[in-house]
Short mmCIF file of C-alpha atoms and ligand atoms in Angstrom, two decimals:
data_model
loop_
_atom_site.label_atom_id
_atom_site.label_comp_id
_atom_site.label_asym_id
_atom_site.label_seq_id
_atom_site.Cartn_x
_atom_site.Cartn_y
_atom_site.Cartn_z
CA UNK A 60 -1.40 -31.52 16.75
CA UNK A 61 -1.82 -32.95 13.26
CA UNK A 62 -5.26 -34.37 12.48
CA UNK A 63 -5.43 -37.75 10.83
CA UNK A 64 -5.94 -37.44 7.08
CA UNK A 65 -9.61 -38.41 7.17
CA UNK A 66 -10.57 -35.93 9.89
CA UNK A 67 -8.59 -33.20 8.19
CA UNK A 68 -10.31 -33.83 4.85
CA UNK A 69 -13.70 -33.75 6.58
CA UNK A 70 -12.88 -30.41 8.21
CA UNK A 71 -11.68 -28.94 4.93
CA UNK A 72 -14.80 -30.21 3.18
CA UNK A 73 -17.04 -28.69 5.87
CA UNK A 74 -15.28 -25.32 5.66
CA UNK A 75 -15.43 -25.40 1.84
CA UNK A 76 -19.18 -26.02 1.92
CA UNK A 77 -19.72 -23.28 4.53
CA UNK A 78 -17.76 -20.83 2.38
CA UNK A 79 -19.59 -21.81 -0.82
CA UNK A 80 -23.10 -22.13 0.49
CA UNK A 81 -23.24 -19.60 3.33
CA UNK A 82 -20.54 -16.96 2.92
CA UNK A 83 -20.25 -16.40 -0.82
CA UNK A 84 -23.92 -15.45 -1.23
CA UNK A 85 -23.44 -12.80 1.49
CA UNK A 86 -20.29 -11.16 0.11
CA UNK A 87 -22.01 -8.15 -1.50
CA UNK A 88 -24.36 -7.58 1.45
CA UNK A 89 -21.57 -7.67 4.05
CA UNK A 90 -19.54 -5.20 1.97
CA UNK A 91 -22.57 -2.94 1.53
CA UNK A 92 -23.61 -3.05 5.21
CA UNK A 93 -20.02 -3.02 6.54
CA UNK A 94 -21.30 -5.54 9.09
CA UNK A 95 -21.32 -9.28 9.63
CA UNK A 96 -24.75 -10.90 10.27
CA UNK A 97 -25.00 -12.27 13.83
CA UNK A 98 -26.26 -15.65 12.60
CA UNK A 99 -23.10 -16.10 10.50
CA UNK A 100 -20.94 -15.45 13.56
CA UNK A 101 -22.98 -18.05 15.46
CA UNK A 102 -22.47 -20.58 12.66
CA UNK A 103 -18.72 -19.87 12.69
CA UNK A 104 -18.71 -20.59 16.42
CA UNK A 105 -20.61 -23.84 15.83
CA UNK A 106 -18.02 -24.95 13.30
CA UNK A 107 -15.20 -24.31 15.76
CA UNK A 108 -13.58 -21.63 13.60
CA UNK A 109 -12.73 -19.37 16.56
CA UNK A 110 -10.69 -22.18 18.10
CA UNK A 111 -8.81 -23.61 15.10
CA UNK A 112 -5.41 -23.05 16.73
CA UNK A 113 -6.35 -23.37 20.42
CA UNK A 114 -5.18 -26.53 22.22
CA UNK A 115 -7.78 -29.26 22.56
CA UNK A 116 -7.68 -29.22 26.37
CA UNK A 117 -9.11 -25.68 26.27
CA UNK A 118 -11.82 -26.55 23.76
CA UNK A 119 -10.05 -25.77 20.47
CA UNK A 120 -9.31 -27.89 17.41
CA UNK A 121 -5.56 -27.69 18.03
CA UNK A 122 -4.67 -27.70 14.33
CA UNK A 123 -1.07 -28.01 13.24
CA UNK A 124 0.25 -25.00 11.31
CA UNK A 125 -0.01 -26.98 8.10
CA UNK A 126 -3.66 -27.89 8.73
CA UNK A 127 -4.44 -24.31 9.77
CA UNK A 128 -2.98 -23.14 6.46
CA UNK A 129 -5.04 -25.68 4.52
CA UNK A 130 -8.16 -24.35 6.25
CA UNK A 131 -6.90 -20.79 5.61
CA UNK A 132 -6.80 -21.51 1.87
CA UNK A 133 -10.47 -22.56 1.98
CA UNK A 134 -11.41 -19.47 3.98
CA UNK A 135 -9.64 -17.33 1.39
CA UNK A 136 -12.13 -18.37 -1.27
CA UNK A 137 -14.55 -15.67 -0.14
CA UNK A 138 -14.30 -12.05 1.01
CA UNK A 139 -11.42 -11.92 3.50
CA UNK A 140 -13.58 -9.88 5.88
CA UNK A 141 -15.32 -13.12 6.93
CA UNK A 142 -12.04 -14.66 8.12
CA UNK A 143 -11.25 -11.52 10.03
CA UNK A 144 -14.25 -12.14 12.32
CA UNK A 145 -12.38 -15.02 13.97
CA UNK A 146 -8.88 -14.39 12.58
CA UNK A 147 -7.64 -12.56 15.66
CA UNK A 148 -8.89 -15.38 17.93
CA UNK A 149 -7.06 -17.95 15.82
CA UNK A 150 -3.90 -15.89 15.35
CA UNK A 151 -2.45 -12.69 16.69
CA UNK A 152 -5.08 -12.21 19.44
CA UNK A 153 -4.56 -15.58 21.10
CA UNK A 154 -1.10 -16.80 20.27
CA UNK A 155 0.94 -14.82 22.81
CA UNK A 156 -1.26 -16.46 25.45
CA UNK A 157 -1.02 -19.92 23.85
CA UNK A 158 2.76 -19.78 23.45
CA UNK A 159 3.84 -17.85 26.56
CA UNK A 160 0.88 -17.69 28.95
CA UNK A 161 0.76 -19.27 32.41
CA UNK A 162 -1.53 -22.21 33.08
CA UNK A 163 -3.82 -19.93 35.13
CA UNK A 164 -4.05 -17.40 32.27
CA UNK A 165 -4.80 -20.14 29.78
CA UNK A 166 -7.49 -21.70 31.93
CA UNK A 167 -9.10 -18.35 32.47
CA UNK A 168 -9.26 -17.18 28.86
CA UNK A 169 -8.62 -19.90 26.28
CA UNK A 170 -11.94 -21.79 26.56
CA UNK A 171 -13.85 -18.56 25.87
CA UNK A 172 -11.50 -17.67 23.02
CA UNK A 173 -11.92 -21.12 21.46
CA UNK A 174 -15.72 -20.92 21.63
CA UNK A 175 -15.85 -17.35 20.33
CA UNK A 176 -17.42 -16.04 23.52
CA UNK A 177 -14.27 -13.95 24.09
CA UNK A 178 -13.08 -11.91 21.09
CA UNK A 179 -9.40 -10.99 21.13
CA UNK A 180 -7.24 -8.23 19.63
CA UNK A 181 -3.51 -7.71 19.29
CA UNK A 182 -2.49 -4.18 20.27
CA UNK A 183 1.06 -3.51 19.08
CA UNK A 184 0.82 -0.72 16.47
CA UNK A 185 0.93 2.91 17.58
CA UNK A 186 1.20 6.26 15.80
CA UNK A 187 5.02 6.14 16.22
CA UNK A 188 5.40 2.36 16.14
CA UNK A 189 4.22 0.90 12.80
CA UNK A 190 6.97 -0.92 10.93
CA UNK A 191 9.28 0.24 13.73
CA UNK A 192 7.32 -1.82 16.19
CA UNK A 193 10.04 -1.76 18.88
CA UNK A 194 9.37 1.96 19.30
CA UNK A 195 6.35 1.35 21.57
CA UNK A 196 5.44 4.50 23.53
CA UNK A 197 2.54 3.14 25.58
CA UNK A 198 3.80 3.00 29.16
CA UNK A 199 3.19 0.34 31.78
CA UNK A 200 4.33 1.49 35.22
CA UNK A 201 4.52 -0.96 38.09
CA UNK A 202 2.35 0.04 41.07
CA UNK A 203 2.24 -2.64 43.78
CA UNK A 204 0.66 -5.76 42.34
CA UNK A 205 -0.58 -3.89 39.26
CA UNK A 206 0.79 -2.17 36.18
CA UNK A 207 -0.74 1.14 35.14
CA UNK A 208 -1.06 1.56 31.35
CA UNK A 209 -1.13 4.89 29.52
CA UNK A 210 -0.97 5.46 25.77
CA UNK A 211 -2.71 4.81 22.48
CA UNK A 212 -2.77 2.04 19.89
CA UNK A 213 -4.09 2.26 16.36
CA UNK A 214 -5.30 0.14 13.44
CA UNK A 215 -6.30 -2.58 15.91
CA UNK A 216 -8.36 -5.29 14.19
CA UNK A 217 -11.57 -6.32 15.98
CA UNK A 218 -10.96 -3.80 18.80
CA UNK A 219 -14.60 -2.69 18.54
CA UNK A 220 -15.76 -6.18 19.54
CA UNK A 221 -12.82 -7.34 21.63
CA UNK A 222 -13.16 -8.53 25.21
CA UNK A 223 -9.45 -9.17 25.62
CA UNK A 224 -6.38 -7.37 24.26
CA UNK A 225 -2.77 -8.52 24.06
CA UNK A 226 -1.07 -5.17 24.65
CA UNK A 227 2.61 -4.39 24.17
CA UNK A 228 3.67 -1.58 26.52
CA UNK A 229 6.98 -0.13 27.67
CA UNK A 230 7.88 -1.18 31.21
CA UNK A 231 11.44 0.14 31.07
CA UNK A 232 11.75 3.61 29.51
CA UNK A 233 15.53 3.53 30.02
CA UNK A 234 15.68 0.87 27.29
CA UNK A 235 14.55 2.53 24.06
CA UNK A 236 14.15 -0.58 21.82
CA UNK A 237 12.28 -3.84 22.14
CA UNK A 238 14.11 -4.77 25.35
CA UNK A 239 12.01 -2.35 27.43
CA UNK A 240 8.66 -3.70 26.18
CA UNK A 241 6.38 -6.19 27.94
CA UNK A 242 3.18 -7.97 26.86
CA UNK A 243 -0.05 -7.87 28.89
CA UNK A 244 -3.52 -9.35 28.80
CA UNK A 245 -5.92 -6.44 29.24
CA UNK A 246 -9.66 -6.91 29.61
CA UNK A 247 -11.99 -4.61 27.69
CA UNK A 248 -14.00 -3.60 30.74
CA UNK A 249 -10.91 -2.28 32.58
CA UNK A 250 -11.67 1.29 33.72
CA UNK A 251 -9.80 3.81 31.54
CA UNK A 252 -9.74 1.64 28.40
CA UNK A 253 -11.69 3.13 25.51
CA UNK A 254 -12.03 2.12 21.87
CA UNK A 255 -12.28 4.72 19.08
CA UNK A 256 -14.67 4.64 16.14
CA UNK A 257 -14.21 2.07 13.38
CA UNK A 258 -11.99 3.51 10.65
CA UNK A 259 -13.33 3.94 7.12
CA UNK A 260 -11.18 1.64 5.00
CA UNK A 261 -10.31 0.96 1.36
CA UNK A 262 -11.60 -2.63 1.48
CA UNK A 263 -12.60 -5.61 3.62
CA UNK A 264 -15.83 -3.93 4.74
CA UNK A 265 -17.38 -5.99 7.53
CA UNK A 266 -13.98 -6.24 9.27
CA UNK A 267 -13.17 -3.36 11.58
CA UNK A 268 -10.10 -1.57 12.91
CA UNK A 269 -10.07 1.12 15.59
CA UNK A 270 -7.85 3.04 17.95
CA UNK A 271 -7.56 1.92 21.56
CA UNK A 272 -6.78 4.35 24.38
CA UNK A 273 -5.35 3.59 27.81
CA UNK A 274 -5.86 6.21 30.50
CA UNK A 275 -4.44 4.95 33.80
CA UNK A 276 -5.67 1.43 33.10
CA UNK A 277 -4.81 -0.82 36.05
CA UNK A 278 -3.77 -4.30 34.96
CA UNK A 279 -3.06 -7.04 37.53
CA UNK A 280 0.62 -8.09 37.49
CA UNK A 281 -0.55 -11.68 36.96
CA UNK A 282 -1.68 -10.57 33.45
CA UNK A 283 1.90 -10.11 32.29
CA UNK A 284 2.60 -12.56 29.42
CA UNK A 285 6.06 -14.08 29.67
CA UNK A 286 8.71 -12.12 31.53
CA UNK A 287 9.00 -8.36 31.90
CA UNK A 288 11.04 -6.95 29.00
CA UNK A 289 10.27 -9.87 26.68
CA UNK A 290 7.11 -8.45 25.10
CA UNK A 291 8.74 -7.48 21.83
CA UNK A 292 10.08 -10.98 21.25
CA UNK A 293 6.67 -12.39 22.17
CA UNK A 294 5.09 -10.11 19.56
CA UNK A 295 7.64 -11.09 16.91
CA UNK A 296 6.97 -14.79 17.46
CA UNK A 297 3.23 -14.21 17.27
CA UNK A 298 3.79 -12.43 13.95
CA UNK A 299 6.02 -15.23 12.59
CA UNK A 300 3.05 -17.52 12.95
CA UNK A 301 0.48 -14.99 11.79
CA UNK A 302 2.38 -14.38 8.58
CA UNK A 303 1.92 -18.01 7.54
CA UNK A 304 -1.80 -17.82 8.24
CA UNK A 305 -2.10 -14.64 6.14
CA UNK A 306 -0.14 -16.30 3.33
CA UNK A 307 -2.64 -19.15 3.21
CA UNK A 308 -5.56 -16.72 2.97
CA UNK A 309 -3.80 -14.91 0.08
CA UNK A 310 -3.51 -18.26 -1.73
CA UNK A 311 -7.22 -18.98 -1.21
CA UNK A 312 -8.21 -15.59 -2.62
CA UNK A 313 -5.92 -16.15 -5.60
CA UNK A 314 -7.46 -19.58 -6.26
CA UNK A 315 -10.94 -18.06 -6.05
CA UNK A 316 -10.05 -15.29 -8.49
CA UNK A 317 -8.43 -17.70 -10.93
CA UNK A 318 -11.59 -19.86 -10.93
CA UNK A 319 -13.75 -16.74 -11.46
CA UNK A 320 -11.48 -15.69 -14.35
CA UNK A 321 -11.69 -19.12 -15.99
CA UNK A 322 -15.49 -19.15 -15.70
CA UNK A 323 -15.84 -15.65 -17.12
CA UNK A 324 -13.31 -16.15 -19.90
CA UNK A 325 -14.98 -19.41 -20.99
CA UNK A 326 -18.40 -17.78 -21.24
CA UNK A 327 -17.70 -14.28 -22.55
CA UNK A 328 -17.27 -14.09 -26.33
CA UNK A 329 -15.43 -11.48 -28.38
CA UNK A 330 -14.52 -11.70 -32.06
CA UNK A 331 -16.86 -14.72 -32.15
CA UNK A 332 -14.80 -16.78 -29.71
CA UNK A 333 -14.65 -17.23 -25.94
CA UNK A 334 -12.01 -15.02 -24.29
CA UNK A 335 -10.32 -18.19 -23.06
CA UNK A 336 -9.26 -19.05 -26.61
CA UNK A 337 -7.01 -15.99 -26.85
CA UNK A 338 -3.41 -16.72 -26.01
CA UNK A 339 -2.69 -13.31 -24.49
CA UNK A 340 -5.46 -13.99 -22.00
CA UNK A 341 -4.26 -17.55 -21.44
CA UNK A 342 -0.87 -16.06 -20.57
CA UNK A 343 -2.46 -14.08 -17.73
CA UNK A 344 -4.22 -17.19 -16.42
CA UNK A 345 -0.99 -19.20 -16.66
CA UNK A 346 0.95 -16.53 -14.74
CA UNK A 347 -1.67 -16.36 -12.00
CA UNK A 348 -1.85 -20.14 -11.67
CA UNK A 349 1.93 -20.56 -11.59
CA UNK A 350 2.36 -17.91 -8.92
CA UNK A 351 -0.49 -19.31 -6.78
CA UNK A 352 1.05 -22.79 -6.95
CA UNK A 353 4.46 -21.42 -5.98
CA UNK A 354 3.01 -19.50 -3.01
CA UNK A 355 1.15 -22.61 -1.84
CA UNK A 356 4.24 -24.81 -2.05
CA UNK A 357 6.33 -22.29 -0.08
CA UNK A 358 3.66 -21.67 2.56
CA UNK A 359 2.81 -25.32 3.22
CA UNK A 360 6.47 -26.35 3.26
CA UNK A 361 7.23 -23.58 5.78
CA UNK A 362 4.22 -24.59 7.89
CA UNK A 363 5.44 -28.21 7.95
CA UNK A 364 8.91 -27.07 9.01
CA UNK A 365 7.42 -24.94 11.78
CA UNK A 366 5.37 -27.96 12.92
CA UNK A 367 8.63 -29.93 13.04
CA UNK A 368 10.05 -27.36 15.46
CA UNK A 369 12.31 -25.37 13.12
CA UNK A 370 12.79 -21.63 13.38
CA UNK A 371 11.03 -20.30 10.26
CA UNK A 372 11.18 -16.54 10.84
CA UNK A 373 12.86 -15.98 7.49
CA UNK A 374 10.76 -18.48 5.55
CA UNK A 375 7.48 -17.16 7.03
CA UNK A 376 8.52 -13.65 5.97
CA UNK A 377 9.30 -14.97 2.48
CA UNK A 378 5.92 -16.71 2.29
CA UNK A 379 4.05 -13.58 3.41
CA UNK A 380 6.07 -11.40 1.03
CA UNK A 381 5.54 -13.65 -1.98
CA UNK A 382 1.90 -14.64 -1.30
CA UNK A 383 0.67 -11.11 -0.58
CA UNK A 384 2.42 -9.63 -3.62
CA UNK A 385 1.23 -12.59 -5.70
CA UNK A 386 -2.45 -12.09 -4.83
CA UNK A 387 -2.09 -8.39 -5.68
CA UNK A 388 -0.92 -9.34 -9.16
CA UNK A 389 -3.63 -12.01 -9.52
CA UNK A 390 -6.34 -9.51 -8.53
CA UNK A 391 -4.95 -6.98 -10.98
CA UNK A 392 -5.01 -9.55 -13.81
CA UNK A 393 -8.55 -10.54 -12.79
CA UNK A 394 -9.71 -6.94 -13.31
CA UNK A 395 -7.96 -7.00 -16.71
CA UNK A 396 -9.52 -10.33 -17.76
CA UNK A 397 -13.00 -9.14 -16.75
CA UNK A 398 -12.30 -5.88 -18.62
CA UNK A 399 -15.02 -3.26 -18.10
CA UNK A 400 -16.93 -5.73 -15.91
CA UNK A 401 -13.90 -5.96 -13.64
CA UNK A 402 -14.32 -2.30 -12.83
CA UNK A 403 -18.06 -2.56 -12.08
CA UNK A 404 -19.04 -3.30 -8.48
CA UNK A 405 -21.75 -5.87 -9.33
CA UNK A 406 -19.17 -8.42 -10.50
CA UNK A 407 -17.27 -8.31 -7.20
CA UNK A 408 -13.83 -8.35 -8.82
CA UNK A 409 -13.02 -4.73 -8.01
CA UNK A 410 -13.97 -5.50 -4.39
CA UNK A 411 -11.35 -8.26 -4.18
CA UNK A 412 -8.85 -5.91 -5.84
CA UNK A 413 -9.37 -3.49 -2.95
CA UNK A 414 -9.64 -6.21 -0.29
CA UNK A 415 -6.27 -7.80 -1.06
CA UNK A 416 -4.31 -4.54 -0.89
CA UNK A 417 -3.98 -4.73 2.89
CA UNK A 418 -2.21 -8.11 2.74
CA UNK A 419 0.96 -6.31 1.59
CA UNK A 420 0.75 -4.01 4.61
CA UNK A 421 -0.57 -5.63 7.78
CA UNK A 422 1.39 -8.11 9.92
CA UNK A 423 4.47 -6.46 8.39
CA UNK A 424 4.75 -4.61 5.07
CA UNK A 425 6.44 -6.21 2.07
CA UNK A 426 9.44 -3.99 2.81
CA UNK A 427 9.66 -5.30 6.40
CA UNK A 428 9.51 -8.87 5.08
CA UNK A 429 12.38 -8.00 2.71
CA UNK A 430 14.39 -6.65 5.65
CA UNK A 431 13.81 -9.88 7.62
CA UNK A 432 14.64 -12.11 4.63
CA UNK A 433 17.78 -10.16 3.72
CA UNK A 434 19.09 -9.95 7.31
CA UNK A 435 18.76 -13.67 7.85
CA UNK A 436 20.16 -14.59 4.42
CA UNK A 437 23.17 -12.33 5.00
CA UNK A 438 23.63 -13.86 8.46
CA UNK A 439 23.50 -17.39 7.06
CA UNK A 440 25.84 -16.50 4.23
CA UNK A 441 23.34 -17.46 1.53
N1 COS B 1083 11.50 -14.25 16.95
C1 COS B 1083 12.18 -14.16 18.11
N2 COS B 1083 12.93 -13.07 18.45
C2 COS B 1083 12.99 -12.06 17.57
C3 COS B 1083 12.31 -12.11 16.33
C4 COS B 1083 11.54 -13.25 16.03
N3 COS B 1083 10.88 -13.36 14.89
N4 COS B 1083 12.57 -10.96 15.67
C5 COS B 1083 13.38 -10.22 16.44
N5 COS B 1083 13.63 -10.90 17.60
C6 COS B 1083 14.51 -10.48 18.71
C7 COS B 1083 15.92 -10.29 18.20
O1 COS B 1083 16.62 -11.52 18.24
C8 COS B 1083 16.47 -9.28 19.16
O2 COS B 1083 16.84 -9.95 20.35
P1 COS B 1083 18.16 -9.52 21.19
O3 COS B 1083 17.91 -8.10 21.60
O4 COS B 1083 18.17 -10.47 22.35
O5 COS B 1083 19.30 -9.67 20.25
C9 COS B 1083 15.27 -8.41 19.46
O6 COS B 1083 14.11 -9.18 19.17
C10 COS B 1083 15.24 -7.14 18.64
O7 COS B 1083 15.21 -7.54 17.29
P2 COS B 1083 15.69 -6.62 16.09
O8 COS B 1083 17.01 -6.02 16.43
O9 COS B 1083 15.60 -7.41 14.84
O10 COS B 1083 14.59 -5.45 16.12
P3 COS B 1083 14.32 -4.28 15.13
O11 COS B 1083 13.87 -3.12 15.91
O12 COS B 1083 15.46 -4.11 14.18
O13 COS B 1083 13.01 -4.73 14.31
C11 COS B 1083 11.62 -5.78 12.68
C12 COS B 1083 12.78 -5.87 13.69
C13 COS B 1083 11.75 -4.63 11.72
C14 COS B 1083 11.70 -7.08 11.93
C15 COS B 1083 10.29 -5.68 13.48
O14 COS B 1083 10.17 -4.44 14.09
C16 COS B 1083 9.05 -5.94 12.65
O15 COS B 1083 8.72 -7.10 12.37
N6 COS B 1083 8.32 -4.87 12.29
C17 COS B 1083 7.04 -5.02 11.66
C18 COS B 1083 5.99 -5.17 12.69
C19 COS B 1083 4.71 -5.60 12.15
O16 COS B 1083 4.58 -6.65 11.51
N7 COS B 1083 3.68 -4.82 12.41
C20 COS B 1083 2.39 -5.13 11.91
C21 COS B 1083 1.41 -4.73 12.90
S1 COS B 1083 0.95 -5.96 13.96
S2 COS B 1083 -0.61 -6.72 13.05
#
């Protein structure tokens, strides 16, 4: 549902102030501690951030994709680890349920997801199913009114805190591709489900990924999402949406870095002049600004088209591809503009440089986005 302009502007203003006043001062500490303060999580819950995308009738804010992206841009103006705390609830952890769940499933879980009481995770990736996500090996075998899950997932965001997983598992081993895969809601306290240690990562400290293991985990048949054998398509549609959300966060980070570069270049003097007076440096700022504007235009236009009911698989892939590569280039230029200071941890620029690297990998690598864009373009004939 689209908010009226006034309510939307108020929400954006509130999120902007929260990011500026509460989150930005904590960036270095969260990175250092690799943990998110509990009080910040509580404030995020109070602001409704866990329920941005959840329908109003279940306690969420029910934002349109366009409004979610506008909020995503604001959230991108600080360390992306903060967004990750509720990102799975807003996106990949909740959307299979929102789009394909039964009324009973929604009533049971969505209010808790919207309030942040239930943390969700999306468990698709496996050791042998990364980019080739149809190659799911985790098995789900029907046993009476249950399915029994066995297998392992990896790189699962927020698994260490999750109460509820959307798990893609193979129900039909005779079908090797996506057609034999089904999606399930699996509760964390199910006997046989264990979560591995949090992985040590290159960036985004304070956000966590872990392995998840299923050892004869019994899942009630009523927890199947959609129909048996449709789990791969469910996952792909969740990712179509998630890719737009990630694009908006990339744009926010780029805007933040451009502002930091402008502030630094205006203050720092060399050869008796501020850095900002040098045209070679202005060229870097102009390139970053142009690319950020282009990514924003593409992302918001695609979000509006999705809101209007169009299939935007190709356009969402293009947005994710362009925005994630764009913020990589912007972060690289930011290190260059800050010079030696860009390489020193105290200035925070090198942290963003590391943080943004994952955007070109998760929710589909740049190469996967290229595959999706090319396939569809070839199919359409241009
Ligand atoms: N929406 C709806 N249906 C989709 C779809 C989408 N976005 N993408 C694919 N499908 C359907 C296809 O239409 C096809 O249906 P039929 O069998 O009825 O024809 C089926 O799913 C299989 O699709 P496809 O043949 O394209 O599957 P591939 O194995 O070739 O894989 C890619 C497709 C590579 C695009 C997919 O595996 C992918 O996105 N990989 C990256 C996964 C990823 O992002 N992982 C990140 C981790 S999760 S955070």
